[in-house]
Amino acid sequence: MGIGASALALAAIWTSGPLATGIGAAVTTVYTLVADRMRPQHVEPNVAALLRTASGGIPRVDQLDRPELAGVHPADGHHDQRPAPPYVERDAEPSLRQALEQGGFVLIVGESTAGKSRLAYEVARSCFPRHAFVRPMARTALAPAIEVARRRRRAVLWLDDLENYLGSDGVTTSMLAGLLQGKPGRVVVLATMRSEEYRRYDAREESRLTGSDRDAWRIQRQVLHLAVKIRLERHWSMTERQRAVAHQGDPRIRLALESCDRFGLAEVVAAGPELLAAWENAWAPGANPRGAAIVAAAVDCRRSGLRRSASRQWLQDLHLPYLAERGGPDLQPEPFAEAMQWACKAAYATSGLLIGNYSQGYIAFDYLLNAPELPPVPDHLWETLLSWVEPADAYDMGLLAHQASQLSRATAALERARAGGAVGADFLLAIAVGDRGWPRQAVGELEGIVRRRQAELGPCHPDTLVARHQWAFFTGEADDPQAASTAFGALVVDAAAALGPEHTDTLAARHQQAYFTGEAGETCTAIRQLRDLLDDRLRLEGPDHPQVLSVRRSLIWFSSLHGDLAEAERQLQHLLTDAQRSLGPDDPHMLAIRSTHAAFAARAGRTSEATAAFAQLVTDRSRVLGHEHPHAIHTRLQKAQALVAAGHSEEASEELTQTLNDAQHVLEPGHRHTVLARSMLDRLQRP
């Protein structure tokens, strides 16, 4: 067997699973691993697999003589079997080496094509040449990978693109704790993660998810908290460029240096900008429009939450609506086989638009996921994909949809995940159902989850406490604020004892206790509780933390019900100024502050101002959350109230009629928004 044929066959073992990167049609030109030492084994698609040698063993780190074997994007688009570009030392390397000397779990965070995997590969080969290199090729292989690493005398557990190993059946803190116990450095967990994914777990996201799917989110965030984080910038520093000059004899490095003013060096070497341009240009009639449609489908598979590869047959079916929307036959599309070859081939630079192979499936090059002005994932792809995926994939899709406030998609995906037995799907589904406007149904489902967790884990286990939080929250949303206040009062006591009085869950429970206490009519007590909480949050989190801003808003609102409205408006204006400095315009806390601002204008009799403010807020909340989201429906009701106060009864009646129709369609029977809409409409229609 020749080297080319050996390399082609090696792809079956070295790239099994959805996380393989850098394999296009020119796979034979990429893998020049010594064929005598590494021989292929047949691996069925989607079977849990680890990277192995020809004899079936786990390779040592020093056996990885190609960075592509560790997941590095290949940087050779030509058929001349050139090696990878020379490695240029990064400014972050000393920090990475120092972190690895301590052992444990180290995570490199950076943008797509920043050079994360190459940095990790080079430092690992230098620091741990004799360690076993344990690389799971899919999330389904994570458990056996951890067991292999645990049994080895010394090992590196390699989790390139860590986000693909989070979620249902993914890595947990207990897994890592069991693996990393013992002598420091015996086992090292080395991972990479795109900045876009890592930002999903920052404090702002937690703040946004208060009263939402915090349980699943926190399980994943707790994993990240265990890691020592190393940041890697996409744009190279002047020092890094100076180091690269020593290697400019390599034409790829030379080309990258010429483009450093606009792009990062690793970004150019990985061909991100060129690939994006190739995709955009391919839509032209007679170019590669079918290939562009296939890539669009693959990109949206990943944007839907699918973390594994899509089969060739999937892409053949999924791409058709994309092609039709752009013109179909008028584009003179090429045959499917030719389109796939174009999409996979490193014809424009260093990698393919699609990464993978026929037997293992394909994923879109991650650089494309950040293309500007990508339209929303269309229903035709999302619904078809959901009908095909496994329960764990459906869980991932549901979690992502819920965090994006796509609640109908979230419930559909999580129902599929729960039916298939995905771990945690029942809890997240209950929350999605409640957030969608069915709080009483959520309460019923959460009662069962709380009982099970109390019986299995105890009443003060963190997982039980989180379930109790959600049950209490939706109890309040189901029009029983007094019961919610009482439940949160008990939860505060138990959370403080189990987690500590300054734990974020304890603070969140205190906020909800105060809020529902105020909603139950005990405004003086709520004000006192919120003042105490604000003092603690300011001390612990600083003035710009989203939760601090949220507590200030609640305090201003309840104070306005028990004091001077003009003073409350003055304080709210200060809050709005502070929020504009630290929050984005579409942040949920910013939208909530604007809602309070409009409500104050209405209460002060400034009906024109209130009407305009609510109208703009309806537009913004509908854009961010969807026209039928409960928050958007509530804002539409507030707009109608302002229209009535301003004397525009006919316009208010039209607004209420449409809002009532939407509310009856999406909210559970008897929801307070539906009751209010019907009551307001009845009053307007009375003679």
Short mmCIF file of C-alpha atoms in Angstrom, two decimals, residues 62-467:
data_model
loop_
_atom_site.label_atom_id
_atom_site.label_comp_id
_atom_site.label_asym_id
_atom_site.label_seq_id
_atom_site.Cartn_x
_atom_site.Cartn_y
_atom_site.Cartn_z
CA ASP A 62 5.58 12.40 20.82
CA GLN A 63 4.07 10.09 18.20
CA LEU A 64 1.86 12.86 16.87
CA ASP A 65 4.14 14.09 14.12
CA ARG A 66 1.37 16.07 12.41
CA PRO A 67 -0.55 18.82 14.25
CA GLU A 68 -3.64 17.90 12.25
CA LEU A 69 -3.89 14.72 14.31
CA ALA A 70 -4.60 16.90 17.35
CA GLY A 71 -7.32 18.85 15.55
CA VAL A 72 -5.24 21.72 14.13
CA HIS A 73 -6.73 23.12 10.94
CA PRO A 74 -4.50 21.91 8.09
CA ALA A 75 -2.51 24.62 6.40
CA ASP A 76 -1.70 23.04 3.08
CA GLY A 77 -4.03 23.45 0.18
CA HIS A 78 -1.70 21.99 -2.42
CA HIS A 79 -1.06 18.46 -3.54
CA ASP A 80 2.63 18.46 -2.66
CA GLN A 81 2.52 16.89 0.83
CA ARG A 82 4.28 19.81 2.46
CA PRO A 83 4.50 19.76 6.26
CA ALA A 84 2.56 22.14 8.45
CA PRO A 85 3.81 25.73 8.56
CA PRO A 86 6.62 26.41 11.05
CA TYR A 87 5.40 27.03 14.57
CA VAL A 88 5.83 30.61 15.76
CA GLU A 89 5.99 31.03 19.53
CA ARG A 90 3.00 32.90 20.90
CA ASP A 91 3.09 35.45 23.70
CA ALA A 92 0.72 33.22 25.70
CA GLU A 93 3.10 30.26 25.63
CA PRO A 94 4.96 31.01 28.91
CA SER A 95 1.64 31.32 30.76
CA LEU A 96 0.46 28.06 29.25
CA ARG A 97 3.65 26.25 30.23
CA GLN A 98 3.42 27.58 33.78
CA ALA A 99 -0.20 26.45 34.05
CA LEU A 100 0.63 22.99 32.73
CA GLU A 101 3.49 22.61 35.19
CA GLN A 102 0.89 22.71 37.95
CA GLY A 103 -1.07 19.94 36.21
CA GLY A 104 -4.85 19.82 36.33
CA PHE A 105 -7.18 21.33 33.78
CA VAL A 106 -6.03 24.07 31.39
CA LEU A 107 -8.29 25.76 28.84
CA ILE A 108 -7.10 27.95 25.95
CA VAL A 109 -9.76 30.45 24.89
CA GLY A 110 -9.62 32.42 21.66
CA GLU A 111 -11.47 33.24 18.50
CA SER A 112 -11.80 30.82 15.62
CA THR A 113 -8.46 30.36 13.84
CA ALA A 114 -6.54 32.21 16.56
CA GLY A 115 -4.09 29.29 16.76
CA LYS A 116 -5.39 27.66 19.95
CA SER A 117 -4.97 24.04 18.90
CA ARG A 118 -1.52 24.61 17.39
CA LEU A 119 -0.30 26.30 20.56
CA ALA A 120 -1.66 23.48 22.71
CA TYR A 121 -0.17 20.83 20.42
CA GLU A 122 3.32 22.34 20.40
CA VAL A 123 3.47 22.92 24.15
CA ALA A 124 2.07 19.46 24.91
CA ARG A 125 4.72 17.81 22.72
CA SER A 126 7.39 19.80 24.50
CA CYS A 127 6.14 19.26 28.07
CA PHE A 128 4.61 15.78 27.93
CA PRO A 129 6.27 13.74 25.16
CA ARG A 130 5.89 10.43 27.03
CA HIS A 131 2.32 10.98 28.18
CA ALA A 132 -0.45 8.99 26.54
CA PHE A 133 -2.46 11.19 24.17
CA VAL A 134 -6.11 10.44 24.87
CA ARG A 135 -8.36 12.14 22.35
CA PRO A 136 -12.06 11.24 22.22
CA MET A 137 -13.31 11.74 18.69
CA ALA A 138 -16.89 12.42 19.80
CA ARG A 139 -18.76 13.20 23.00
CA THR A 140 -19.97 9.61 23.08
CA ALA A 141 -16.32 8.60 23.55
CA LEU A 142 -15.79 10.90 26.53
CA ALA A 143 -16.49 8.36 29.28
CA PRO A 144 -14.15 5.70 27.85
CA ALA A 145 -11.52 8.39 27.24
CA ILE A 146 -11.63 9.46 30.88
CA GLU A 147 -11.37 5.85 32.00
CA VAL A 148 -8.36 5.28 29.73
CA ALA A 149 -6.66 8.43 31.04
CA ARG A 150 -7.39 7.43 34.63
CA ARG A 151 -5.75 4.01 34.19
CA ARG A 152 -2.64 5.31 32.45
CA ARG A 153 0.54 6.04 34.35
CA ARG A 154 0.53 9.50 32.79
CA ALA A 155 -1.81 10.97 30.21
CA VAL A 156 -3.00 14.08 28.43
CA LEU A 157 -6.77 14.17 27.94
CA TRP A 158 -7.18 16.26 24.80
CA LEU A 159 -10.51 18.13 24.48
CA ASP A 160 -10.12 20.32 21.42
CA ASP A 161 -13.26 22.47 20.99
CA LEU A 162 -14.44 21.85 24.55
CA GLU A 163 -17.94 23.07 23.76
CA ASN A 164 -18.48 19.82 21.86
CA TYR A 165 -17.96 17.84 25.08
CA LEU A 166 -20.45 19.82 27.19
CA GLY A 167 -24.14 19.14 27.58
CA SER A 168 -26.10 15.92 27.92
CA ASP A 169 -23.69 13.03 28.59
CA GLY A 170 -20.85 15.53 28.57
CA VAL A 171 -18.01 16.28 30.93
CA THR A 172 -18.87 17.15 34.54
CA THR A 173 -16.93 18.43 37.52
CA SER A 174 -17.16 15.04 39.22
CA MET A 175 -15.61 13.37 36.18
CA LEU A 176 -12.69 15.77 36.24
CA ALA A 177 -12.27 15.57 40.01
CA GLY A 178 -11.97 11.79 39.86
CA LEU A 179 -9.54 11.99 36.97
CA LEU A 180 -7.25 14.67 38.38
CA GLN A 181 -6.86 13.37 41.91
CA GLY A 182 -3.43 12.06 42.77
CA LYS A 183 0.04 13.24 41.89
CA PRO A 184 0.05 16.61 40.06
CA GLY A 185 0.94 16.28 36.41
CA ARG A 186 0.12 12.58 36.16
CA VAL A 187 -2.98 13.46 34.16
CA VAL A 188 -3.42 16.78 32.40
CA VAL A 189 -6.64 17.91 30.76
CA LEU A 190 -5.79 20.28 27.92
CA ALA A 191 -8.72 21.91 26.13
CA THR A 192 -9.51 24.69 23.68
CA MET A 193 -12.67 26.71 23.23
CA ARG A 194 -13.83 29.42 20.88
CA SER A 195 -14.42 32.82 22.47
CA GLU A 196 -17.93 32.92 21.04
CA GLU A 197 -18.82 29.75 22.91
CA TYR A 198 -17.03 30.77 26.11
CA ARG A 199 -18.97 34.03 26.28
CA ARG A 200 -22.16 32.02 26.69
CA TYR A 201 -21.00 31.28 30.24
CA ASP A 202 -20.10 34.72 31.51
CA ALA A 203 -21.87 36.59 34.31
CA ARG A 204 -24.16 38.43 31.94
CA GLU A 205 -25.53 35.17 30.61
CA GLU A 206 -26.18 33.91 34.13
CA SER A 207 -27.99 37.13 34.86
CA ARG A 208 -30.11 36.71 31.74
CA LEU A 209 -31.03 33.19 32.75
CA THR A 210 -32.28 34.06 36.23
CA GLY A 211 -35.48 32.12 36.65
CA SER A 212 -34.66 30.17 33.49
CA ASP A 213 -32.50 27.21 32.48
CA ARG A 214 -29.73 27.92 34.97
CA ASP A 215 -29.33 24.30 36.02
CA ALA A 216 -28.06 22.92 32.71
CA TRP A 217 -26.09 26.09 32.09
CA ARG A 218 -24.39 25.96 35.49
CA ILE A 219 -23.39 22.32 35.18
CA GLN A 220 -21.41 23.35 32.12
CA ARG A 221 -20.11 26.57 33.63
CA GLN A 222 -18.85 24.73 36.70
CA VAL A 223 -16.64 22.68 34.40
CA LEU A 224 -15.14 25.88 32.97
CA HIS A 225 -14.57 27.26 36.47
CA LEU A 226 -12.26 24.33 37.24
CA ALA A 227 -9.93 25.28 34.41
CA VAL A 228 -6.96 27.61 34.39
CA LYS A 229 -7.82 29.91 31.47
CA ILE A 230 -5.23 31.05 28.96
CA ARG A 231 -6.36 33.78 26.55
CA LEU A 232 -5.05 33.78 23.00
CA GLU A 233 -5.57 36.82 20.81
CA ARG A 234 -6.45 36.45 17.15
CA HIS A 235 -4.41 39.48 16.11
CA TRP A 236 -0.72 38.91 16.62
CA SER A 237 1.41 41.27 18.68
CA MET A 238 4.42 43.04 17.24
CA THR A 239 6.66 40.63 19.15
CA GLU A 240 4.90 37.63 17.62
CA ARG A 241 5.21 39.12 14.15
CA GLN A 242 8.91 39.65 14.71
CA ARG A 243 9.27 35.99 15.62
CA ALA A 244 7.34 35.04 12.49
CA VAL A 245 9.76 36.99 10.29
CA ALA A 246 12.36 34.32 10.99
CA HIS A 247 10.10 31.84 9.19
CA GLN A 248 9.03 33.94 6.23
CA GLY A 249 10.85 31.57 3.92
CA ASP A 250 7.66 29.54 4.13
CA PRO A 251 5.28 31.15 1.62
CA ARG A 252 2.28 30.64 3.94
CA ILE A 253 3.96 32.57 6.75
CA ARG A 254 5.07 35.23 4.29
CA LEU A 255 1.52 35.65 2.97
CA ALA A 256 0.16 35.86 6.51
CA LEU A 257 2.68 38.52 7.49
CA GLU A 258 1.55 40.63 4.54
CA SER A 259 -2.05 40.47 5.80
CA CYS A 260 -1.45 41.01 9.52
CA ASP A 261 -2.78 44.55 9.50
CA ARG A 262 -6.28 43.22 8.86
CA PHE A 263 -6.25 39.61 10.03
CA GLY A 264 -4.46 37.46 12.56
CA LEU A 265 -1.53 35.47 11.26
CA ALA A 266 -3.04 32.14 12.25
CA GLU A 267 -6.35 33.28 10.77
CA VAL A 268 -4.70 33.79 7.37
CA VAL A 269 -2.74 30.55 7.59
CA ALA A 270 -6.01 28.74 8.31
CA ALA A 271 -7.57 30.61 5.38
CA GLY A 272 -10.59 31.93 7.24
CA PRO A 273 -11.06 35.16 5.24
CA GLU A 274 -10.45 33.45 1.90
CA LEU A 275 -12.84 30.63 2.67
CA LEU A 276 -15.55 33.07 3.67
CA ALA A 277 -15.06 35.00 0.44
CA ALA A 278 -15.11 31.74 -1.55
CA TRP A 279 -18.46 30.81 -0.01
CA GLU A 280 -19.98 34.24 -0.70
CA ASN A 281 -18.74 34.27 -4.31
CA ALA A 282 -19.90 30.73 -5.04
CA TRP A 283 -23.58 31.77 -5.24
CA ALA A 284 -23.03 33.39 -8.63
CA PRO A 285 -24.78 31.63 -11.54
CA GLY A 286 -22.51 29.04 -13.06
CA ALA A 287 -20.02 29.18 -10.17
CA ASN A 288 -20.69 26.72 -7.32
CA PRO A 289 -24.18 27.62 -6.11
CA ARG A 290 -25.06 24.08 -5.04
CA GLY A 291 -21.81 23.90 -3.11
CA ALA A 292 -22.65 27.22 -1.45
CA ALA A 293 -26.10 25.88 -0.50
CA ILE A 294 -24.54 22.74 0.98
CA VAL A 295 -22.17 24.88 3.05
CA ALA A 296 -25.09 27.07 4.19
CA ALA A 297 -26.95 23.96 5.37
CA ALA A 298 -23.88 22.69 7.21
CA VAL A 299 -23.34 26.08 8.86
CA ASP A 300 -26.95 26.17 10.04
CA CYS A 301 -26.68 22.63 11.39
CA ARG A 302 -23.99 23.90 13.74
CA ARG A 303 -25.90 27.09 14.51
CA SER A 304 -28.90 24.94 15.43
CA GLY A 305 -26.86 23.29 18.19
CA LEU A 306 -25.80 20.11 16.38
CA ARG A 307 -22.34 19.33 17.70
CA ARG A 308 -21.60 16.30 15.58
CA SER A 309 -21.17 15.84 11.87
CA ALA A 310 -23.93 15.75 9.29
CA SER A 311 -23.95 12.85 6.89
CA ARG A 312 -23.60 13.26 3.15
CA GLN A 313 -27.23 12.18 2.74
CA TRP A 314 -28.38 14.77 5.26
CA LEU A 315 -26.62 17.54 3.37
CA GLN A 316 -28.02 16.29 0.09
CA ASP A 317 -31.54 16.74 1.44
CA LEU A 318 -31.01 19.81 3.62
CA HIS A 319 -29.37 22.03 1.01
CA LEU A 320 -32.25 21.98 -1.49
CA PRO A 321 -34.38 24.76 0.06
CA TYR A 322 -31.30 27.01 0.31
CA LEU A 323 -30.64 26.54 -3.38
CA ALA A 324 -34.28 27.10 -4.28
CA GLU A 325 -34.43 30.34 -2.26
CA ARG A 326 -31.50 31.75 -4.24
CA GLY A 327 -32.94 30.92 -7.64
CA GLY A 328 -32.69 27.17 -8.10
CA PRO A 329 -32.20 26.22 -11.76
CA ASP A 330 -31.54 29.85 -12.74
CA LEU A 331 -28.23 29.59 -10.87
CA GLN A 332 -27.07 26.77 -13.15
CA PRO A 333 -26.12 24.59 -10.17
CA GLU A 334 -23.44 21.96 -10.53
CA PRO A 335 -24.06 18.26 -9.79
CA PHE A 336 -24.14 17.27 -6.12
CA ALA A 337 -20.95 15.20 -6.24
CA GLU A 338 -19.07 18.08 -7.81
CA ALA A 339 -20.52 20.48 -5.23
CA MET A 340 -19.36 18.30 -2.36
CA GLN A 341 -15.90 18.02 -3.87
CA TRP A 342 -15.70 21.80 -4.18
CA ALA A 343 -16.91 22.37 -0.61
CA CYS A 344 -14.38 19.93 0.85
CA LYS A 345 -11.44 20.78 -1.35
CA ALA A 346 -8.81 23.19 -0.08
CA ALA A 347 -8.90 24.95 -3.41
CA TYR A 348 -8.67 28.55 -2.25
CA ALA A 349 -6.30 28.32 0.65
CA THR A 350 -5.56 25.93 3.46
CA SER A 351 -8.71 24.10 4.49
CA GLY A 352 -12.11 23.19 3.15
CA LEU A 353 -15.39 24.92 3.74
CA LEU A 354 -16.56 21.52 4.92
CA ILE A 355 -14.43 19.33 7.14
CA GLY A 356 -14.85 15.58 7.25
CA ASN A 357 -15.19 12.62 4.92
CA TYR A 358 -17.77 10.35 3.34
CA SER A 359 -17.89 7.75 6.11
CA GLN A 360 -17.76 10.06 9.12
CA GLY A 361 -19.83 12.99 7.92
CA TYR A 362 -19.10 16.70 7.59
CA ILE A 363 -19.09 19.85 9.68
CA ALA A 364 -18.77 23.46 8.57
CA PHE A 365 -15.45 25.21 9.14
CA ASP A 366 -16.04 27.12 12.39
CA TYR A 367 -14.77 30.42 10.98
CA LEU A 368 -17.93 30.57 8.86
CA LEU A 369 -20.17 30.56 11.94
CA ASN A 370 -19.14 34.16 12.64
CA ALA A 371 -19.82 35.48 9.16
CA PRO A 372 -21.50 38.90 9.33
CA GLU A 373 -25.25 39.23 8.83
CA LEU A 374 -26.09 35.53 8.79
CA PRO A 375 -29.89 35.18 8.63
CA PRO A 376 -31.75 33.20 11.29
CA VAL A 377 -31.69 29.43 10.96
CA PRO A 378 -34.75 28.66 8.80
CA ASP A 379 -37.60 26.51 10.04
CA HIS A 380 -37.22 23.99 7.24
CA LEU A 381 -33.71 23.05 8.33
CA TRP A 382 -34.37 23.16 12.05
CA GLU A 383 -37.49 21.02 11.92
CA THR A 384 -36.00 18.46 9.53
CA LEU A 385 -32.81 18.23 11.55
CA LEU A 386 -34.73 17.70 14.77
CA SER A 387 -36.62 14.80 13.21
CA TRP A 388 -33.31 13.06 12.43
CA VAL A 389 -31.06 13.63 15.43
CA GLU A 390 -30.40 11.52 18.51
CA PRO A 391 -31.82 12.52 21.95
CA ALA A 392 -28.52 14.01 23.14
CA ASP A 393 -28.38 16.14 19.98
CA ALA A 394 -31.97 17.24 20.55
CA TYR A 395 -30.99 18.30 24.09
CA ASP A 396 -28.19 20.46 22.70
CA MET A 397 -30.55 22.00 20.16
CA GLY A 398 -33.14 22.68 22.86
CA LEU A 399 -30.66 24.25 25.23
CA LEU A 400 -29.32 26.58 22.53
CA ALA A 401 -32.83 27.51 21.39
CA HIS A 402 -33.89 28.25 24.96
CA GLN A 403 -30.91 30.48 25.60
CA ALA A 404 -31.78 32.31 22.37
CA SER A 405 -35.39 32.74 23.60
CA GLN A 406 -36.70 30.56 20.74
CA LEU A 407 -39.13 28.90 23.10
CA SER A 408 -41.28 26.92 20.66
CA ARG A 409 -38.14 25.37 19.21
CA ALA A 410 -36.76 24.75 22.68
CA THR A 411 -39.85 22.86 23.86
CA ALA A 412 -40.03 20.79 20.66
CA ALA A 413 -36.38 19.77 20.92
CA LEU A 414 -36.52 19.06 24.64
CA GLU A 415 -39.66 16.97 24.29
CA ARG A 416 -37.73 14.86 21.78
CA ALA A 417 -34.76 14.70 24.15
CA ARG A 418 -36.91 13.71 27.14
CA ALA A 419 -38.70 11.02 25.15
CA GLY A 420 -35.31 9.58 24.26
CA GLY A 421 -34.06 9.61 27.85
CA ALA A 422 -31.49 12.42 27.58
CA VAL A 423 -30.18 13.26 31.06
CA GLY A 424 -31.61 16.51 32.44
CA ALA A 425 -34.06 17.01 29.58
CA ASP A 426 -37.11 16.74 31.85
CA PHE A 427 -35.93 19.59 34.05
CA LEU A 428 -34.95 21.90 31.22
CA LEU A 429 -38.18 21.12 29.38
CA ALA A 430 -40.23 22.10 32.43
CA ILE A 431 -38.44 25.44 32.56
CA ALA A 432 -38.89 26.04 28.82
CA VAL A 433 -42.59 25.27 29.17
CA GLY A 434 -42.90 27.78 31.98
CA ASP A 435 -40.93 30.44 30.18
CA ARG A 436 -43.13 29.93 27.12
CA GLY A 437 -46.18 30.98 29.11
CA TRP A 438 -47.39 27.78 30.77
CA PRO A 439 -46.28 28.34 34.38
CA ARG A 440 -48.92 26.09 35.97
CA GLN A 441 -47.86 23.18 33.80
CA ALA A 442 -44.24 23.93 34.70
CA VAL A 443 -45.11 23.90 38.41
CA GLY A 444 -46.71 20.49 38.07
CA GLU A 445 -43.71 19.01 36.28
CA LEU A 446 -41.22 20.64 38.64
CA GLU A 447 -43.04 19.30 41.71
CA GLY A 448 -42.24 15.78 40.54
CA ILE A 449 -38.62 16.69 39.80
CA VAL A 450 -38.20 18.28 43.23
CA ARG A 451 -39.63 15.19 44.93
CA ARG A 452 -37.31 12.88 43.01
CA ARG A 453 -34.25 14.99 43.74
CA GLN A 454 -35.11 15.30 47.41
CA ALA A 455 -35.49 11.53 47.68
CA GLU A 456 -32.33 10.74 45.73
CA LEU A 457 -30.04 13.63 46.70
CA GLY A 458 -31.52 15.19 49.83
CA PRO A 459 -33.35 18.51 50.30
CA CYS A 460 -30.20 20.67 50.40
CA HIS A 461 -28.21 19.16 47.56
CA PRO A 462 -27.33 21.90 44.99
CA ASP A 463 -29.36 20.16 42.28
CA THR A 464 -32.37 19.96 44.58
CA LEU A 465 -31.99 23.61 45.55
CA VAL A 466 -31.95 24.68 41.89
CA ALA A 467 -35.09 22.65 41.19
#
